[in-house]
CSV table of N, CA and C in Angstrom, one decimal:
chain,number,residue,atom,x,y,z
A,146,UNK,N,34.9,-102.8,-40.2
A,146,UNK,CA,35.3,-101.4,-40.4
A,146,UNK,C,36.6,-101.4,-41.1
A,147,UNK,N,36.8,-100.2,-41.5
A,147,UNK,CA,37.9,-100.0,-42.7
A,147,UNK,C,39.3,-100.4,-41.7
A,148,UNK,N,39.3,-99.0,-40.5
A,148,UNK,CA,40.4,-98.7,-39.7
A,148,UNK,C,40.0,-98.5,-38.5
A,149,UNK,N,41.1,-98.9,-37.9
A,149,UNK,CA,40.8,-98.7,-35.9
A,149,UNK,C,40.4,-97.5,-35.8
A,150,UNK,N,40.9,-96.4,-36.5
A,150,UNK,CA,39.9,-95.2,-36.1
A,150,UNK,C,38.8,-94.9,-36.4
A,151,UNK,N,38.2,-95.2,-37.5
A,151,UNK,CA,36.5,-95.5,-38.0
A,151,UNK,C,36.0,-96.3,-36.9
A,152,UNK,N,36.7,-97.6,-36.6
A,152,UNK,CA,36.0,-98.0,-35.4
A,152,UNK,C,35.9,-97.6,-33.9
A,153,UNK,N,37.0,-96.9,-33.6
A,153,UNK,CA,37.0,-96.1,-32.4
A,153,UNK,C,36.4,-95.0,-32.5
A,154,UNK,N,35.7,-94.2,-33.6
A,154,UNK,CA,35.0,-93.1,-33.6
A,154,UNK,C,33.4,-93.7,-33.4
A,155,UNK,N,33.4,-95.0,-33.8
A,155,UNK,CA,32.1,-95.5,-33.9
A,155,UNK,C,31.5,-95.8,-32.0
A,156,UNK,N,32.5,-96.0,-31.4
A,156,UNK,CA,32.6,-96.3,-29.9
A,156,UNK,C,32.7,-95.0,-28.9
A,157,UNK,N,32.7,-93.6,-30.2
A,157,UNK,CA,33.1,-92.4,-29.5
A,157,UNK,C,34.5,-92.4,-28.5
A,158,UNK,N,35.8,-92.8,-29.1
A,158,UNK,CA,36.4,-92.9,-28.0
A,158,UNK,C,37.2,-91.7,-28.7
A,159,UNK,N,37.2,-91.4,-29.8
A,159,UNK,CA,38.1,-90.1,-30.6
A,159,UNK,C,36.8,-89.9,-31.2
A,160,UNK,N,37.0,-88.4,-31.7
A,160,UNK,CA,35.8,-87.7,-32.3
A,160,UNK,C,35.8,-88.3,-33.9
A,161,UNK,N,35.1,-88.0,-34.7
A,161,UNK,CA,35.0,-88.2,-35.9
A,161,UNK,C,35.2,-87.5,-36.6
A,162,UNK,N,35.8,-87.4,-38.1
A,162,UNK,CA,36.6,-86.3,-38.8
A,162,UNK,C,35.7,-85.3,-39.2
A,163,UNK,N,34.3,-85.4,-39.0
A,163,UNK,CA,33.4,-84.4,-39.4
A,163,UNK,C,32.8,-83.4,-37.9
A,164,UNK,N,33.5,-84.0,-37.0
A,164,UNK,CA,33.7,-83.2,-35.9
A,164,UNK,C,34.4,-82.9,-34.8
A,165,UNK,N,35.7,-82.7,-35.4
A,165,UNK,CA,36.7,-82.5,-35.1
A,165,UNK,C,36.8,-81.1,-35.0
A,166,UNK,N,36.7,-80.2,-35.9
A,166,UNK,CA,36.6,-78.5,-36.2
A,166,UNK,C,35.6,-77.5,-35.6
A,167,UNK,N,34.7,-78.7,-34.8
A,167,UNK,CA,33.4,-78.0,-34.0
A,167,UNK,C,34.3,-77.1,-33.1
A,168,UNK,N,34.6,-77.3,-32.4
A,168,UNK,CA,34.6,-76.7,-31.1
A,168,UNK,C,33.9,-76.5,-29.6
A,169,UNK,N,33.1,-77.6,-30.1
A,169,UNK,CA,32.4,-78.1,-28.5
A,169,UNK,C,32.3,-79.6,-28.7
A,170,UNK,N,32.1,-80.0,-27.5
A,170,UNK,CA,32.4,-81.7,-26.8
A,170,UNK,C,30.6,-82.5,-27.7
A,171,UNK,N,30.9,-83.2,-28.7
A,171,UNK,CA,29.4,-83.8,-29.2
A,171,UNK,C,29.5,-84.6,-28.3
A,172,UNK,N,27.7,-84.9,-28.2
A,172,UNK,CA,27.2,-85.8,-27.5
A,172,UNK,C,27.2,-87.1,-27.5
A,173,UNK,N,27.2,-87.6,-26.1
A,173,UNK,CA,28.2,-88.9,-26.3
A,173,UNK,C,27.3,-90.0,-27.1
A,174,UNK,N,27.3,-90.7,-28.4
A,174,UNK,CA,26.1,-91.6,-28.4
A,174,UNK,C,27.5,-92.6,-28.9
A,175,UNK,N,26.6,-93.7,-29.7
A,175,UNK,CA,27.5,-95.2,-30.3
A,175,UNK,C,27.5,-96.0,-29.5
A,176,UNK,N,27.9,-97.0,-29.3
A,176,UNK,CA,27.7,-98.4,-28.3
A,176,UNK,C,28.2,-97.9,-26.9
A,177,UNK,N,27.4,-97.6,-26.3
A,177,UNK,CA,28.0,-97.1,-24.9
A,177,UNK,C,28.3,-98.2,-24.0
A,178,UNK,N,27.8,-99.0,-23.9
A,178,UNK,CA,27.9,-100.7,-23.6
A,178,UNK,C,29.6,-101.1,-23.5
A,179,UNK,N,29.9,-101.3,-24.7
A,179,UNK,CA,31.2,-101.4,-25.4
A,179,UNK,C,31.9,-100.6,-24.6
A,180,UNK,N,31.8,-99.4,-25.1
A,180,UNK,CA,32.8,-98.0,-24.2
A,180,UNK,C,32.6,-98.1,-22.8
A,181,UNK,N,31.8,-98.4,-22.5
A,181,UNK,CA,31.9,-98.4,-20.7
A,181,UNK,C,32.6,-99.8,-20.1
A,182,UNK,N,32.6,-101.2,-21.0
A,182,UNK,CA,33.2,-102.0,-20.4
A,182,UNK,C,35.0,-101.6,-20.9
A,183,UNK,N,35.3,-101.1,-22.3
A,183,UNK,CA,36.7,-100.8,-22.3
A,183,UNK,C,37.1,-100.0,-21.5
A,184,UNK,N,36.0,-98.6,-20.9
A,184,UNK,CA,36.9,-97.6,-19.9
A,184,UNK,C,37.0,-98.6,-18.5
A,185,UNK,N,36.2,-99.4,-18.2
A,185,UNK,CA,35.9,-99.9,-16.7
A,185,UNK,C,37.3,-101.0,-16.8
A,186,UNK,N,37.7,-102.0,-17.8
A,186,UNK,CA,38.9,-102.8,-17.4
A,186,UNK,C,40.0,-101.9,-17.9
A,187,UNK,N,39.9,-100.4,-18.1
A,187,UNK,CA,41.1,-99.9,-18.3
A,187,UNK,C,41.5,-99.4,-16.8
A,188,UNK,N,40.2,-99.0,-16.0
A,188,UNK,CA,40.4,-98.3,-14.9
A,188,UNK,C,41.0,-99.3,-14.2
A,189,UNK,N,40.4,-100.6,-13.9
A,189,UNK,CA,40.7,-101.5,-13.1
A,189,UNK,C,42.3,-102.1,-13.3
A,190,UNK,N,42.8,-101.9,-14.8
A,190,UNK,CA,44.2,-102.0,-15.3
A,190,UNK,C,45.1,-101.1,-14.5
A,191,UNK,N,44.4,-99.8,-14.6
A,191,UNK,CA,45.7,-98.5,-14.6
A,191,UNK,C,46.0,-98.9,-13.0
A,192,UNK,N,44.7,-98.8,-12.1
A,192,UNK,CA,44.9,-99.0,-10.6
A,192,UNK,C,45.8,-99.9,-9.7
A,193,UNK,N,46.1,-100.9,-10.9
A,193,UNK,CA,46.8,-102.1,-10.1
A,193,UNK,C,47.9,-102.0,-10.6
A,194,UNK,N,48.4,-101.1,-11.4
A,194,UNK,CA,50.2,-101.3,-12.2
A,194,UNK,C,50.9,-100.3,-11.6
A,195,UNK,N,50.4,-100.3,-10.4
A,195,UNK,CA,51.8,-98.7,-9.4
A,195,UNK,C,52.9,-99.6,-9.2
A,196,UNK,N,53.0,-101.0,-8.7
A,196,UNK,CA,54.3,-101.5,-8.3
A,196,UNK,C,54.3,-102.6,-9.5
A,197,UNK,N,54.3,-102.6,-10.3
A,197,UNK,CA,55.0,-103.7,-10.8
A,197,UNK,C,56.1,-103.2,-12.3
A,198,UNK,N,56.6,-103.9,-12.9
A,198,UNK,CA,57.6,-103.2,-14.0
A,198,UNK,C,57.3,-103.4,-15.4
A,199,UNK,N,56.7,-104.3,-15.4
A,199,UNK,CA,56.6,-104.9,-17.4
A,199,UNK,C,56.4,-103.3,-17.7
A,200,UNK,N,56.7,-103.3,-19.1
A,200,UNK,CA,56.4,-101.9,-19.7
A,200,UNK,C,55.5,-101.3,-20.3
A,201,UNK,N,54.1,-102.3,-20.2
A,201,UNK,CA,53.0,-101.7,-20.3
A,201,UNK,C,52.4,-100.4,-19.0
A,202,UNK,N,52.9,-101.3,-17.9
A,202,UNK,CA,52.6,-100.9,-16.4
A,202,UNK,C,54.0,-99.1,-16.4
A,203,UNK,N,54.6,-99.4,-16.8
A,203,UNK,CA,56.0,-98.4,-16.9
A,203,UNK,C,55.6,-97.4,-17.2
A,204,UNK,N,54.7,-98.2,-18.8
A,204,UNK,CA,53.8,-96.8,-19.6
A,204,UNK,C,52.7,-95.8,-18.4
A,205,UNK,N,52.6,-97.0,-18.5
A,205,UNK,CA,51.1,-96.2,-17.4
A,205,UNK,C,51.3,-95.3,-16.5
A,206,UNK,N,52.5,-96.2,-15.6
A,206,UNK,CA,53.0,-95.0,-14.6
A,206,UNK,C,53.4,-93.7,-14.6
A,207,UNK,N,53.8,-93.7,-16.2
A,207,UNK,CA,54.6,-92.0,-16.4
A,207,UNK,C,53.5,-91.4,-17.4
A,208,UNK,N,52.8,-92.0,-17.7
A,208,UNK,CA,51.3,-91.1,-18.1
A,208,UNK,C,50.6,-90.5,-17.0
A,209,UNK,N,50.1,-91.6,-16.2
A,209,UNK,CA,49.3,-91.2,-14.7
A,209,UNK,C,50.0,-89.3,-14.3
A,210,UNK,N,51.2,-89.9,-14.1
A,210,UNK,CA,52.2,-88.5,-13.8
A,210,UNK,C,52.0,-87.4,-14.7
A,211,UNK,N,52.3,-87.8,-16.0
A,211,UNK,CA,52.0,-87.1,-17.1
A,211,UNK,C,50.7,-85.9,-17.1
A,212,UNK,N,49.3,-87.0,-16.9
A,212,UNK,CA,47.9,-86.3,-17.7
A,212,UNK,C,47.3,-87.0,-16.4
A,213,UNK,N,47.4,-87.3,-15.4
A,213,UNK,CA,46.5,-87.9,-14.4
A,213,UNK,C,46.1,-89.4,-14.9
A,214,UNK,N,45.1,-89.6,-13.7
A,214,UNK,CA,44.9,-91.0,-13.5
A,214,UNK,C,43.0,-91.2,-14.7
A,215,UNK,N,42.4,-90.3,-14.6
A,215,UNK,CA,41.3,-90.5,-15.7
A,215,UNK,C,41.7,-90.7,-17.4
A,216,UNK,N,42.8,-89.3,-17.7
A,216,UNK,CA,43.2,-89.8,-19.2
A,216,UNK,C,44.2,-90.8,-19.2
A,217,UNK,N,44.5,-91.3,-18.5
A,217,UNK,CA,45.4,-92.4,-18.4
A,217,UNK,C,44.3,-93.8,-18.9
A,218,UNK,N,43.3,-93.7,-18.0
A,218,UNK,CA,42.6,-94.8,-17.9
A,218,UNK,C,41.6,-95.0,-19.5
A,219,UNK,N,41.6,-94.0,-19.9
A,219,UNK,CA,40.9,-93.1,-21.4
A,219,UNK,C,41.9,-93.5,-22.8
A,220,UNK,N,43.7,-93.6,-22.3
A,220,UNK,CA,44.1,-93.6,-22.6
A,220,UNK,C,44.7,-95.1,-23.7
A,221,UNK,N,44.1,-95.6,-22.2
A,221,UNK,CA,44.5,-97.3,-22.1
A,221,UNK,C,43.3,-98.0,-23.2
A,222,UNK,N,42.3,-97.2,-22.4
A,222,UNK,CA,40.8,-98.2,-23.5
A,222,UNK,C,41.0,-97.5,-24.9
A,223,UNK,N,41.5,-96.6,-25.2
A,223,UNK,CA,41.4,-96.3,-26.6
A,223,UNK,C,42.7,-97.0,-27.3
A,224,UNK,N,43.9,-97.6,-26.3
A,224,UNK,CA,45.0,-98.6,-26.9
A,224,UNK,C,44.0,-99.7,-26.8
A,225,UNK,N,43.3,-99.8,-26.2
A,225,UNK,CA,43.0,-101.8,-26.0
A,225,UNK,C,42.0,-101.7,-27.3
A,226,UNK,N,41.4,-100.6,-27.5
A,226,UNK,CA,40.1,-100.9,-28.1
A,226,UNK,C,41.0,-101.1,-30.1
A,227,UNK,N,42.1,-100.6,-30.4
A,227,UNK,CA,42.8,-100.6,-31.3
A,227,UNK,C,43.3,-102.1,-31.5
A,228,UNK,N,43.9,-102.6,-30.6
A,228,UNK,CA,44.3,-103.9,-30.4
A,228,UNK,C,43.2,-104.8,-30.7
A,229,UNK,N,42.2,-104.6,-30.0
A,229,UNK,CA,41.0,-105.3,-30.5
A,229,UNK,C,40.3,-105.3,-32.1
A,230,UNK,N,40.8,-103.8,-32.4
A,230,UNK,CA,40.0,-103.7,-33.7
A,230,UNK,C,40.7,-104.7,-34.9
A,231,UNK,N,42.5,-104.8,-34.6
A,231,UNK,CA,43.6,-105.3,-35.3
A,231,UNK,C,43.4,-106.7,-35.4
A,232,UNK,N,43.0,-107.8,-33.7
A,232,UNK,CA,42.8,-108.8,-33.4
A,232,UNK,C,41.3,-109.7,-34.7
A,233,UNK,N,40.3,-108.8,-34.7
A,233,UNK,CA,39.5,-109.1,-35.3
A,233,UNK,C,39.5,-108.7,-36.9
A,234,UNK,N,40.0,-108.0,-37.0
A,234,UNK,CA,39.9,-107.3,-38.8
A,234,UNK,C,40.9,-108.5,-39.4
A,235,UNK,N,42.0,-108.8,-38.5
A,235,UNK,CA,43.1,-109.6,-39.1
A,235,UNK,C,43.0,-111.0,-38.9
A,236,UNK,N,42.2,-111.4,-37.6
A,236,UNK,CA,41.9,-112.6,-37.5
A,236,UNK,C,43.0,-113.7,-36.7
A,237,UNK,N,43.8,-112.9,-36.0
A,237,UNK,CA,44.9,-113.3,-34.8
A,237,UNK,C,44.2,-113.5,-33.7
A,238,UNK,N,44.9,-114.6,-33.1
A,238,UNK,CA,44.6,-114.4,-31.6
A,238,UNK,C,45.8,-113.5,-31.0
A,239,UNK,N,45.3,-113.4,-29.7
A,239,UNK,CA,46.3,-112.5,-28.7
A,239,UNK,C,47.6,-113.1,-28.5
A,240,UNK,N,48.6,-112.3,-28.6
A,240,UNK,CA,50.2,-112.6,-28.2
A,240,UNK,C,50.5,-111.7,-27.6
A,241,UNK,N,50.6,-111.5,-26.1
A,241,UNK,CA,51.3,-111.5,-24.7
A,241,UNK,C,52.8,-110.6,-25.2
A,242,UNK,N,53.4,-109.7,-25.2
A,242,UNK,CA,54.1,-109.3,-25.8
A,242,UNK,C,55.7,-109.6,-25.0
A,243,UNK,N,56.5,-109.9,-25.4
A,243,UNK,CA,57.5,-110.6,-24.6
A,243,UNK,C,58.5,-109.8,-24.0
């Protein structure tokens, strides 16, 4: 895919530019497979970073507060799923960010 958002539209995790102007929620289709394991280790992510500090976990914490604990978790899979699109398009492995 061209860009993490062509691919994240393809996963339905942002809408697609031709349905963005609707004004009602389309129906969920695209790899739901996909989308349901990114939301599931995002939930299991957000749940366990109340006490600790790295600044991933930081982030989370003051989103949770922010928008709640579901867009948080919505939040996280639509970062992981970006990272993943960059990982593969570019052909890096993962670096742990220091």
């Amino acid at each position: 895919m061209k860009s993490a958002r062509v691919s994240r539209a393809k996963l339905r995790m942002v809408l697609s530019w031709s349905e963005r102007g609707i004004g009602r929620k389309p129906p969920r289709c695209g790899d739901t497979y996909v989308r349901c394991l990114l939301i599931h280790g995002a939930r299991s992510t957000v749940s366990r970073c109340k006490h600790k500090t790295d600044p991933k976990s930081r982030w989370l914490q003051g989103l949770i507060e922010r928008r709640g604990f579901n867009r948080a978790c919505v939040a996280l899979a639509n970062k992981n799923a970006r990272t993943l699109w960059a990982l593969t398009a570019h052909g890096d492995e993962y670096r742990r960010a220091a």
